[in-house]
Coordinates of C-alpha atoms in Angstrom, one line a residue:
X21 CA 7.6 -47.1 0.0
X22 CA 9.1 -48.1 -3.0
X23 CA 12.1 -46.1 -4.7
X24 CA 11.5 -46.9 -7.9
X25 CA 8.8 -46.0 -10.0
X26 CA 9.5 -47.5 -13.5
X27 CA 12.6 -47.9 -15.9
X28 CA 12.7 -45.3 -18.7
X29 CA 13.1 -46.5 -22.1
X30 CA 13.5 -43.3 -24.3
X31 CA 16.5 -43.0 -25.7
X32 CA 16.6 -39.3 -26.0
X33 CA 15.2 -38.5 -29.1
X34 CA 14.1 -35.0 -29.3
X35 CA 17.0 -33.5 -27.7
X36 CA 16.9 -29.9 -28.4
X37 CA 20.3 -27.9 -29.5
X38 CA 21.0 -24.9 -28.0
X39 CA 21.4 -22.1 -30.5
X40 CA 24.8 -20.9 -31.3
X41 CA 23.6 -16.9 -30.2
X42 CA 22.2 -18.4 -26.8
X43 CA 25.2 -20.6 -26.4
X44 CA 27.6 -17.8 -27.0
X45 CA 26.1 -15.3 -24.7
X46 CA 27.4 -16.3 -21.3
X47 CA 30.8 -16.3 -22.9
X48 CA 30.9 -13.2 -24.3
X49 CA 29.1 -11.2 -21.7
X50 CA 32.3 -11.1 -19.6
X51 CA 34.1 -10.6 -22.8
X52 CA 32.5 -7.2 -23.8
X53 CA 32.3 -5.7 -20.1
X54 CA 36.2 -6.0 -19.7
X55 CA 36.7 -4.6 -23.4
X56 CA 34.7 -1.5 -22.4
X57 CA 36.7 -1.3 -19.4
X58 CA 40.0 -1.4 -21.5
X59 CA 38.4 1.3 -23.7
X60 CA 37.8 3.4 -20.4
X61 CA 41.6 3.1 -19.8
X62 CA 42.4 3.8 -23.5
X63 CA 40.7 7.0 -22.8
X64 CA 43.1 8.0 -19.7
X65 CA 45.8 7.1 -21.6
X66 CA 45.1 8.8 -24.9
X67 CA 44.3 12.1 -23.0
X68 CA 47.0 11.6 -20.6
X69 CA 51.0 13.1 -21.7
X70 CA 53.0 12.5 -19.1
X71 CA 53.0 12.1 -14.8
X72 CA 55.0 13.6 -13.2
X73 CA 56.3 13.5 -9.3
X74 CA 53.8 12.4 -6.6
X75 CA 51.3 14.5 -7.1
X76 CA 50.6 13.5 -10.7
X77 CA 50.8 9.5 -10.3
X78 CA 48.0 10.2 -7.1
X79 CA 46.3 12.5 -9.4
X80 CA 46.8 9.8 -12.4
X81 CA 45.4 7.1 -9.9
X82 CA 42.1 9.0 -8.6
X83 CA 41.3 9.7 -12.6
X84 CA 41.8 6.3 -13.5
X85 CA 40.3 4.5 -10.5
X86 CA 37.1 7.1 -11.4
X87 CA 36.5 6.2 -14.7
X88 CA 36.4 2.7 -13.9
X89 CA 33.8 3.3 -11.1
X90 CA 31.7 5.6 -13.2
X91 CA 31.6 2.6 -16.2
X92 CA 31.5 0.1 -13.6
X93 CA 28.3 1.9 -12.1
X94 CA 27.0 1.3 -15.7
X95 CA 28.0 -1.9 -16.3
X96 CA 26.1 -3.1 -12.6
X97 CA 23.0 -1.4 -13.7
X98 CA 22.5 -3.4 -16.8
X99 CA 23.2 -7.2 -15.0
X100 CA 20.2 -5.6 -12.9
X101 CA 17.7 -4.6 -15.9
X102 CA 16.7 -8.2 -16.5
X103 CA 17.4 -8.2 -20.2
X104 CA 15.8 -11.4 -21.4
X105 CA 18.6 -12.5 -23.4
X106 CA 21.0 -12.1 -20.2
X107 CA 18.7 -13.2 -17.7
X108 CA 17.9 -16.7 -19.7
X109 CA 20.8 -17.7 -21.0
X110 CA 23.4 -16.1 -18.7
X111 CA 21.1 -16.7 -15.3
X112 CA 19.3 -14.6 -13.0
X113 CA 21.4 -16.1 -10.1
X114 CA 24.5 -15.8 -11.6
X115 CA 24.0 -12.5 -13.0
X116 CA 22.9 -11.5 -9.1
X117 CA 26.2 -12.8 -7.8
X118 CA 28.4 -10.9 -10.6
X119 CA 26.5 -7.6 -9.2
X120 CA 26.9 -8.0 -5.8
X121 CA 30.9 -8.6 -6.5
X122 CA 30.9 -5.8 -8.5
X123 CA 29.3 -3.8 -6.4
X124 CA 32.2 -4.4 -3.6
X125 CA 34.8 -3.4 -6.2
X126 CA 32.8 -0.2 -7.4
X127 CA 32.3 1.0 -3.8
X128 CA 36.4 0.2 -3.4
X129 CA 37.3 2.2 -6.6
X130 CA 35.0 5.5 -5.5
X131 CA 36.5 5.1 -2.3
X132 CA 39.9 5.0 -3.6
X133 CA 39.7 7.5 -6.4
X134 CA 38.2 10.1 -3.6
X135 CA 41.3 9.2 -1.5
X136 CA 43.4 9.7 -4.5
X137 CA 42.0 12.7 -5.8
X138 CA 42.1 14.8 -2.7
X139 CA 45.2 14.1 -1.8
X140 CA 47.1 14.1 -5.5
X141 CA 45.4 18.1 -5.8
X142 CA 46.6 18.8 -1.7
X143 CA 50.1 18.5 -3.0
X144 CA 49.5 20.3 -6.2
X145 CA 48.2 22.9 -4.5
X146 CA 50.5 22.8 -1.3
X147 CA 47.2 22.7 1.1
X148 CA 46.1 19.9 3.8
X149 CA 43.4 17.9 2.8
X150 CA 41.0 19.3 4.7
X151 CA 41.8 22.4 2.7
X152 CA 41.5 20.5 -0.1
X153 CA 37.9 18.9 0.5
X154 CA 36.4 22.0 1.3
X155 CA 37.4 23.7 -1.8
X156 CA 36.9 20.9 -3.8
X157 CA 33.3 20.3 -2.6
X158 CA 32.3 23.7 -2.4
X159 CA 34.2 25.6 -5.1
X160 CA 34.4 22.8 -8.1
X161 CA 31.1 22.6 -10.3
X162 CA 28.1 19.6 -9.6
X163 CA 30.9 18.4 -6.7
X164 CA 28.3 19.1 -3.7
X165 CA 25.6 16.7 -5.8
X166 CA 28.5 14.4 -6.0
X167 CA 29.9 14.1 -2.4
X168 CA 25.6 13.5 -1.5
X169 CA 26.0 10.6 -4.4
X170 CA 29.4 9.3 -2.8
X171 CA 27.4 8.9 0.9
X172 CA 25.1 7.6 -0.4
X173 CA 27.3 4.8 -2.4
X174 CA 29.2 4.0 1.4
X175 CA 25.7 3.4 3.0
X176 CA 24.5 1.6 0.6
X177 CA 28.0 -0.5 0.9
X178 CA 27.3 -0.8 4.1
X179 CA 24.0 -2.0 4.3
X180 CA 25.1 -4.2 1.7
X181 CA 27.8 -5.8 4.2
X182 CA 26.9 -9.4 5.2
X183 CA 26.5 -8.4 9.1
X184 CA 24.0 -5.9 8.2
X185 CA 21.8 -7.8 5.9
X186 CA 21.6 -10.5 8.3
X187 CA 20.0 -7.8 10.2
X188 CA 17.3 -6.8 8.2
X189 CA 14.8 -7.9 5.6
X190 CA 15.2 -8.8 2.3
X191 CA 12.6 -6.0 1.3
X192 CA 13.9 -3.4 3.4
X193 CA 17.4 -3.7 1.9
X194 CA 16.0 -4.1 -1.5
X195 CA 14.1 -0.8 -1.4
X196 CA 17.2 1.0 0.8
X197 CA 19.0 -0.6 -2.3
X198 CA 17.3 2.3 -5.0
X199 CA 19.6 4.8 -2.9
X200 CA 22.4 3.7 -5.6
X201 CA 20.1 5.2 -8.3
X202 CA 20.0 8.6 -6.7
X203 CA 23.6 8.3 -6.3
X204 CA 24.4 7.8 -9.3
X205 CA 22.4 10.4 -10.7
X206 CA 23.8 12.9 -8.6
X207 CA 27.2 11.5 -9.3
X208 CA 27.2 11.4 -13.3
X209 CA 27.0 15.6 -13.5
X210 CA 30.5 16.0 -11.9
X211 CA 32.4 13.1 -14.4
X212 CA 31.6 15.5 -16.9
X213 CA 32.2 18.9 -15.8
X214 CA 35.4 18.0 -13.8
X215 CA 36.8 15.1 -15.3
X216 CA 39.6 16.0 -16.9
X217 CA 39.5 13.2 -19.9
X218 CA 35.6 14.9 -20.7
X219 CA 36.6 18.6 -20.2
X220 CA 36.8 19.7 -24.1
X221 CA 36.2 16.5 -24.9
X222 CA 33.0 16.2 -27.0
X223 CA 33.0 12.7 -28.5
X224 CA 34.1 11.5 -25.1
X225 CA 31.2 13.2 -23.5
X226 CA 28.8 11.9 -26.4
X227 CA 29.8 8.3 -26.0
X228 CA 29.7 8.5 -21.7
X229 CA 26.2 10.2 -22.0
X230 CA 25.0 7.1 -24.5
X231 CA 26.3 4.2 -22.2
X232 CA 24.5 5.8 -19.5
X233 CA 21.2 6.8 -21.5
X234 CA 21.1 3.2 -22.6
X235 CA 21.5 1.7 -19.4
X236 CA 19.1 3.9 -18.2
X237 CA 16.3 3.3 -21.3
X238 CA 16.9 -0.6 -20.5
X239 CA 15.8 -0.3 -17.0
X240 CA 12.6 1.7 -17.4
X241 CA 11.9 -1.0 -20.7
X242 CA 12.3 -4.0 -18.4
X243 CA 11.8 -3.2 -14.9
X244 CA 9.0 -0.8 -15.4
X245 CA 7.1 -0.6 -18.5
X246 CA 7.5 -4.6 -19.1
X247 CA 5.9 -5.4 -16.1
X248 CA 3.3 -2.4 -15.4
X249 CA 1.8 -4.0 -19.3
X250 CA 1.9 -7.2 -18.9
X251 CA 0.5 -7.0 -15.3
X252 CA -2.6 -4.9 -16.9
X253 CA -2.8 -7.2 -20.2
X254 CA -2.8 -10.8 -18.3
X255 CA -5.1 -9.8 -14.9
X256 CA -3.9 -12.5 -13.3
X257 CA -5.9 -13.4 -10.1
X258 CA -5.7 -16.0 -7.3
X259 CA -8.2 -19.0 -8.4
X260 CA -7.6 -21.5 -4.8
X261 CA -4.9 -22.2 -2.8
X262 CA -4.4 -26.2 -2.3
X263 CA -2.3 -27.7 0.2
X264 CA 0.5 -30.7 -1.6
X265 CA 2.3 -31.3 2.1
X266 CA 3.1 -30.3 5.6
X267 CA 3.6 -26.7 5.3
X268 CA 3.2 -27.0 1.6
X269 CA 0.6 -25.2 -0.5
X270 CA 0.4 -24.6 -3.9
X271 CA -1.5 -21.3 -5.6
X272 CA -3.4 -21.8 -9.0
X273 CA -4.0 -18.5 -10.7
X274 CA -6.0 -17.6 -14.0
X275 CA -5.0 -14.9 -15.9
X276 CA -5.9 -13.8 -20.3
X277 CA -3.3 -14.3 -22.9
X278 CA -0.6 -16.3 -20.8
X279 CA 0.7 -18.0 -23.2
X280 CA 2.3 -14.9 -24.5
X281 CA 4.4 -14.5 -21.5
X282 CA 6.6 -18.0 -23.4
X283 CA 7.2 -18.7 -19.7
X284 CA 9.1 -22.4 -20.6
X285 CA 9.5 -24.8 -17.9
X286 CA 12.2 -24.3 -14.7
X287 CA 11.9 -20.6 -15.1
X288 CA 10.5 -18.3 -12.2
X289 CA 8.4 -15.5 -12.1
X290 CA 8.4 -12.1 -9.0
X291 CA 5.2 -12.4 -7.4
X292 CA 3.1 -9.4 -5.9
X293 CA -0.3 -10.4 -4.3
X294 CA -2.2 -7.4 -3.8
X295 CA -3.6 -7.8 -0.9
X296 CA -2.9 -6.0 2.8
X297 CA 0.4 -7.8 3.9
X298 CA 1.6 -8.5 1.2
X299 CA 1.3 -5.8 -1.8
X300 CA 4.4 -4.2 -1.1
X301 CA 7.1 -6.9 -2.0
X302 CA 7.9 -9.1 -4.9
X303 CA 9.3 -12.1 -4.4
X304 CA 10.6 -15.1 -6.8
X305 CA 8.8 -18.9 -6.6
X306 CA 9.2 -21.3 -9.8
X307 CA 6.5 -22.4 -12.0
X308 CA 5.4 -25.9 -10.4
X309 CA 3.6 -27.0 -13.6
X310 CA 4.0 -26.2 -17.4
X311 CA 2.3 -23.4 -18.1
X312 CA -1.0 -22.7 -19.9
X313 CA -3.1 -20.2 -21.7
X314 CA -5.1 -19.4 -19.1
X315 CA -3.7 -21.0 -15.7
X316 CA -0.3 -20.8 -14.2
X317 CA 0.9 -22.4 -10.6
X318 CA 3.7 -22.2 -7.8
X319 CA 4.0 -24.9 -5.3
X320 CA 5.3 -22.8 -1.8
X321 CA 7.1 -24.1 1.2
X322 CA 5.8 -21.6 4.3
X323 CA 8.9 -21.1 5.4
X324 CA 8.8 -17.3 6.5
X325 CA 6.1 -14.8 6.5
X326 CA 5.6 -13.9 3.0
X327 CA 5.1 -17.8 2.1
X328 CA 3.3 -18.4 5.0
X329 CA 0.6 -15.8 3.9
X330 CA 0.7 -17.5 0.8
X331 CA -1.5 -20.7 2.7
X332 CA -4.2 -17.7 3.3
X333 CA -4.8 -15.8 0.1
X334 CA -8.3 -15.2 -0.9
X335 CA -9.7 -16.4 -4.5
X336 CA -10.0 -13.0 -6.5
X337 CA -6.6 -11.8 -5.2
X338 CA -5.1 -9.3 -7.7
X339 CA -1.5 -10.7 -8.6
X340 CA 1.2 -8.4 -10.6
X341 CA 3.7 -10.7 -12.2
X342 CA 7.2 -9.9 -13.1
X343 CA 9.0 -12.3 -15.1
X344 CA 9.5 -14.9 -16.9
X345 CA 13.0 -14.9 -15.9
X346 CA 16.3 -17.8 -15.0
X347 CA 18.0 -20.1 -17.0
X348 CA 16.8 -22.9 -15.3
X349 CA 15.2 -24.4 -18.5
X350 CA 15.8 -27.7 -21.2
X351 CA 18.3 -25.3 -23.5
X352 CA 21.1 -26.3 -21.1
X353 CA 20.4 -29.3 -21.7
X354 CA 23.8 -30.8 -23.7
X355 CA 23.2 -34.7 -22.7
X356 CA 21.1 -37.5 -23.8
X357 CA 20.4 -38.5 -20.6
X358 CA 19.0 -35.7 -17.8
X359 CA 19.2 -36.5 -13.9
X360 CA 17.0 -34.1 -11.7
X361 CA 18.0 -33.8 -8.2
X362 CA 15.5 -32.3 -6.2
X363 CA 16.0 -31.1 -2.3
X364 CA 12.7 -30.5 -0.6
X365 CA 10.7 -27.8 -1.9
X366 CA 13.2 -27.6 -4.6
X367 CA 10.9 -30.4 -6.7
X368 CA 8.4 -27.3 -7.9
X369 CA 10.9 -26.4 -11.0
X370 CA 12.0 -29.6 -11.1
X371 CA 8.5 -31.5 -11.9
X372 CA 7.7 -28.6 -15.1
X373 CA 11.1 -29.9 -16.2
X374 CA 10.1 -33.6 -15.5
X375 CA 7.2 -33.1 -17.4
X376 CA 8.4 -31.5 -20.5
X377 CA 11.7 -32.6 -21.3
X378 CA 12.3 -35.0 -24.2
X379 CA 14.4 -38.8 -23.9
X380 CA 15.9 -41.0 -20.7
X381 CA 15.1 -38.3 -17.7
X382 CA 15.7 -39.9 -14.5
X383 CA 14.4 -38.1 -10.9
X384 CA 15.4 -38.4 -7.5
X385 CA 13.5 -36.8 -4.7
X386 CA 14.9 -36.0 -1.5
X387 CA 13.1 -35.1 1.8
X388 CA 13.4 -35.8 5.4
X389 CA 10.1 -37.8 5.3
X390 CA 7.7 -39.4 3.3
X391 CA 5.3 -37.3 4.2
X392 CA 7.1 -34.3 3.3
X393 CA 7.4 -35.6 -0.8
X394 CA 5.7 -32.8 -2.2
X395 CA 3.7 -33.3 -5.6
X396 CA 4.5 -36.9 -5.2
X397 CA 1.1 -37.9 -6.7
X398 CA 2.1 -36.2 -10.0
X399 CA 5.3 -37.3 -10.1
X400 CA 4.4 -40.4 -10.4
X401 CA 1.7 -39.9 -12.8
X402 CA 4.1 -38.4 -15.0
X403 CA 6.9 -41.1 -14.6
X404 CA 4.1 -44.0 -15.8
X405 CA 3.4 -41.7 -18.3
X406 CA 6.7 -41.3 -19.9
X407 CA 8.2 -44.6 -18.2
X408 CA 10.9 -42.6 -16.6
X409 CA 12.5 -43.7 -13.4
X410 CA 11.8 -41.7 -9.8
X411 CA 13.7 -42.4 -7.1
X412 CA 12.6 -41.2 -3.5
X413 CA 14.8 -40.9 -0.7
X414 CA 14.2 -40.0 2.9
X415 CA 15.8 -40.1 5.8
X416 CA 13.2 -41.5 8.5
X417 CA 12.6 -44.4 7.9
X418 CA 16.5 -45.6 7.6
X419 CA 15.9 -48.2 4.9
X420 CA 14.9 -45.1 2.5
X421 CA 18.0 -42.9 3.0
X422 CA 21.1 -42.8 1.0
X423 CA 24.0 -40.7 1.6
X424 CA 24.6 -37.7 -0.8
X425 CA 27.4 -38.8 -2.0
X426 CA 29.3 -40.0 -5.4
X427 CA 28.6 -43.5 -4.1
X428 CA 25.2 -42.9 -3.0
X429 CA 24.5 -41.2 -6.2
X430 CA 26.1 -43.5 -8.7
X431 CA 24.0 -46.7 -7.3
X432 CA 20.9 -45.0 -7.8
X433 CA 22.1 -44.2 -11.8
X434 CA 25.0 -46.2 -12.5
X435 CA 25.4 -44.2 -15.6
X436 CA 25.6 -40.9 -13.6
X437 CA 28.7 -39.5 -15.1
X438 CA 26.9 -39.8 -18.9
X439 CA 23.9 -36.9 -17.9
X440 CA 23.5 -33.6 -17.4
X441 CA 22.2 -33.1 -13.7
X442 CA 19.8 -30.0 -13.1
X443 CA 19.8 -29.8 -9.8
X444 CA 17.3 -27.6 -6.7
X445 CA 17.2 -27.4 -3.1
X446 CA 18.6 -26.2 0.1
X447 CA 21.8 -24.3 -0.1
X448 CA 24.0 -27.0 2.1
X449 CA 22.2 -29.8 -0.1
X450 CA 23.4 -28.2 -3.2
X451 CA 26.8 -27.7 -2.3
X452 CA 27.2 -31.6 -1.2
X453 CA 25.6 -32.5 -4.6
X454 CA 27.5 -30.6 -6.5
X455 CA 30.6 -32.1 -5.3
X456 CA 29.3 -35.4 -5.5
X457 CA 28.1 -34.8 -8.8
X458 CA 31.8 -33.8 -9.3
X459 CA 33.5 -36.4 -7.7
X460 CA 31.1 -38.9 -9.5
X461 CA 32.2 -37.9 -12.6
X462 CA 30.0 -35.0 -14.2
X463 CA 31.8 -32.1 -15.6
X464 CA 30.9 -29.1 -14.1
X465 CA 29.4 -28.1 -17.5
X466 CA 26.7 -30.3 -16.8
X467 CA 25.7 -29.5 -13.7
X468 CA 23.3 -27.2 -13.8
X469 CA 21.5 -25.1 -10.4
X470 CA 20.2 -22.0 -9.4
X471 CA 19.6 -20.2 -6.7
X472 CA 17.0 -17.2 -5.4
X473 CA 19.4 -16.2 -2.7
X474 CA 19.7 -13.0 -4.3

């Protein structure tokens, strides 16, 4: 089996430059969510004269530490509304992991500023805090609908805690996960009737209510009304299921008016097939192949038993499509050169790329056997085509393996530290390539990988 295919001779002409707005974006993203949190402190502070004794710094602690939860409750709900100019440029994977951290430090601030506040107004008040509770539950305005909204926050937190998930589906946490829209509903009523920096406070109240009615406006534009049109404009429909390896199928499906879905290469769509089994969950898989007018594909590793269904489905299937959506595309490109390292099933986003992107693009494919190459057929169709350089390694037999490692790297493209790396597969593989990549030389810049572990 040989390991290489061909020697490329482009010199990357055509290299596409990123625009300065999609460039910019994952830099200032993080920029404008800590300004607005500095403007939620500004807001403490300006309506804030003095503290005084224990009492008022506790009391001063719980307001702040509120305020910050309440805006951070916006703030996770928009890295969540798949806004296409977030999700492509900033990452769908990387916006996921920025929620999930947030999310542990907004359940830590309600936590604390419940804490804080009940015991700051038991000393005010010269009560115990069970006092305290009752008459602040009971007795303070909208504070019943938001103790239900703070439960509701801790289970979610909880079911959110690493032992837990381990212990259920991704689907069942992801539809236990819509609690934390209840609960904040039930929770924004009592910011404004009991916070003390809204009370009397009408252009604070005005500009609150906005950040949350946008928030809310984005998510039914892009989780909802997005999808429900495009999944009754396109139709899309199973056309035959093909197997590509051992326990390795790809689905072709037809659809109308695809091409106005500007799905590009590397990017992945949220797949529903309608069908018993199956209807009730969305989940991600790459394009495998450049998408057309009127046919789309996804190359599947059967892994569990929403993939392994996949091997089954019927021609005519209905299919709802959410998406395009990642990053994972030729505007991060910043180098002449391109190496794509693909682990696995990991080739499917890689091959679109291998396809489409311009100048010297070298590929290596790993796998643990020959017979597990995936799409090797077009890969190498593709490489004669463009005269682009494959490189397959495997580990049985021996004399195909190399290790994943700078070393093992750089004498498969002596060059290695000169391109920018795209990079799929496993989560152990990634982390060794990465480091590798690293070690080889690359800047972390450009090294570029995501993941659906979401």
């Amino acid at each position: 089996m040989p390991t290489t295919l061909a020697t490329t001779t482009d010199t990357g002409r055509g290299l596409r430059h990123r625009s300065p707005r999609r460039t910019a974006v994952p830099f200032l993203a993080p920029l404008v969510i800590w300004a607005g949190a500095a403007g939620v402190l500004a807001l403490w502070w300006s309506d804030t004269t003095s503290v005084v004794g224990l009492a008022g710094w506790l009391t001063g602690a719980g307001r702040i530490t509120g305020l910050l939860a309440g805006y951070a409750c916006a703030v996770l709900l928009a890295l969540m509304a798949r806004i296409p100019l977030l999700d492509h440029t900033i990452g769908t994977d990387r916006l996921a992991r920025w929620h999930a951290l947030g999310g542990r430090w907004t359940i830590s601030l309600i936590l604390a500023h419940v804490l804080l506040i009940i015991w700051g107004y038991s000393l005010t008040s010269h009560t115990n805090v069970v006092s305290q509770t009752s008459t602040l539950v009971l007795h303070y305005p909208d504070l019943l609908k938001g103790t239900i909204g703070f439960l509701l926050f801790l289970a979610t937190g909880i079911l959110s805690a690493r032992a837990a998930r381990r212990r259920m589906s991704y689907e069942t946490w992801h539809y236990l996960h819509f609690a934390t829209y209840l609960a904040i509903f039930l929770s924004f009523g009592h910011q404004l009737s009991n916070g003390a920096d809204f009370v009397g406070n009408r252009p604070a109240q005005i500009a609150w209510s906005t950040l949350f009615i946008g928030v809310a406006a984005l998510l039914a534009r892009y989780r909802f009304a997005v999808p429900i049109r495009r999944g009754v404009r396109h139709r899309l429909r199973v056309a035959w299921v093909h197997p590509e390896a051992p326990g390795v199928v790809s689905v072709h499906l037809t659809g109308a008016h695809l091409d106005e879905l500007r799905a590009e290469p590397g990017q992945f769509l949220r797949w529903r097939f309608l069908t018993p089994g199956l209807w009730w969950t969305a989940n991600p898989y790459s394009l495998s192949a450049p998408a057309r007018p009127h046919h789309l594909r996804i190359t599947v590793k059967t892994v569990g038993s929403h993939s392994a269904a996949l091997a089954h489905l019927a021609p005519g299937t209905r299919v709802w499509a959410e998406g395009p959506y990642g990053g994972f595309t030729a505007d991060r490109r910043t180098a002449a050169k391109v190496l794509l390292l693909a682990g696995g099933v990991g080739i499917t986003p890689l091959r679109a790329l291998f396809e489409t992107l311009p100048g010297h693009v070298t590929l290596i494919c790993r796998a643990r056997r020959a017979d597990d190459l995936a799409l090797r057929a077009e890969i190498d169709a593709i490489a004669a085509r463009r005269q682009a350089t494959v490189h397959y390694v495997v580990d049985e037999p021996a004399g195909y393996s190399s290790p994943l490692t700078a070393r093992g790297l750089s004498e498969l493209v002596p060059d290695l530290a000169e391109h920018h790396v795209y990079l799929c597969g496993p989560t152990g593989m990634t982390r060794a390539a990465v480091h590798a990549l690293r070690e080889a030389g690359v800047p972390a810049r450009r090294i570029h990988h995501e993941s659906f572990a979401f």
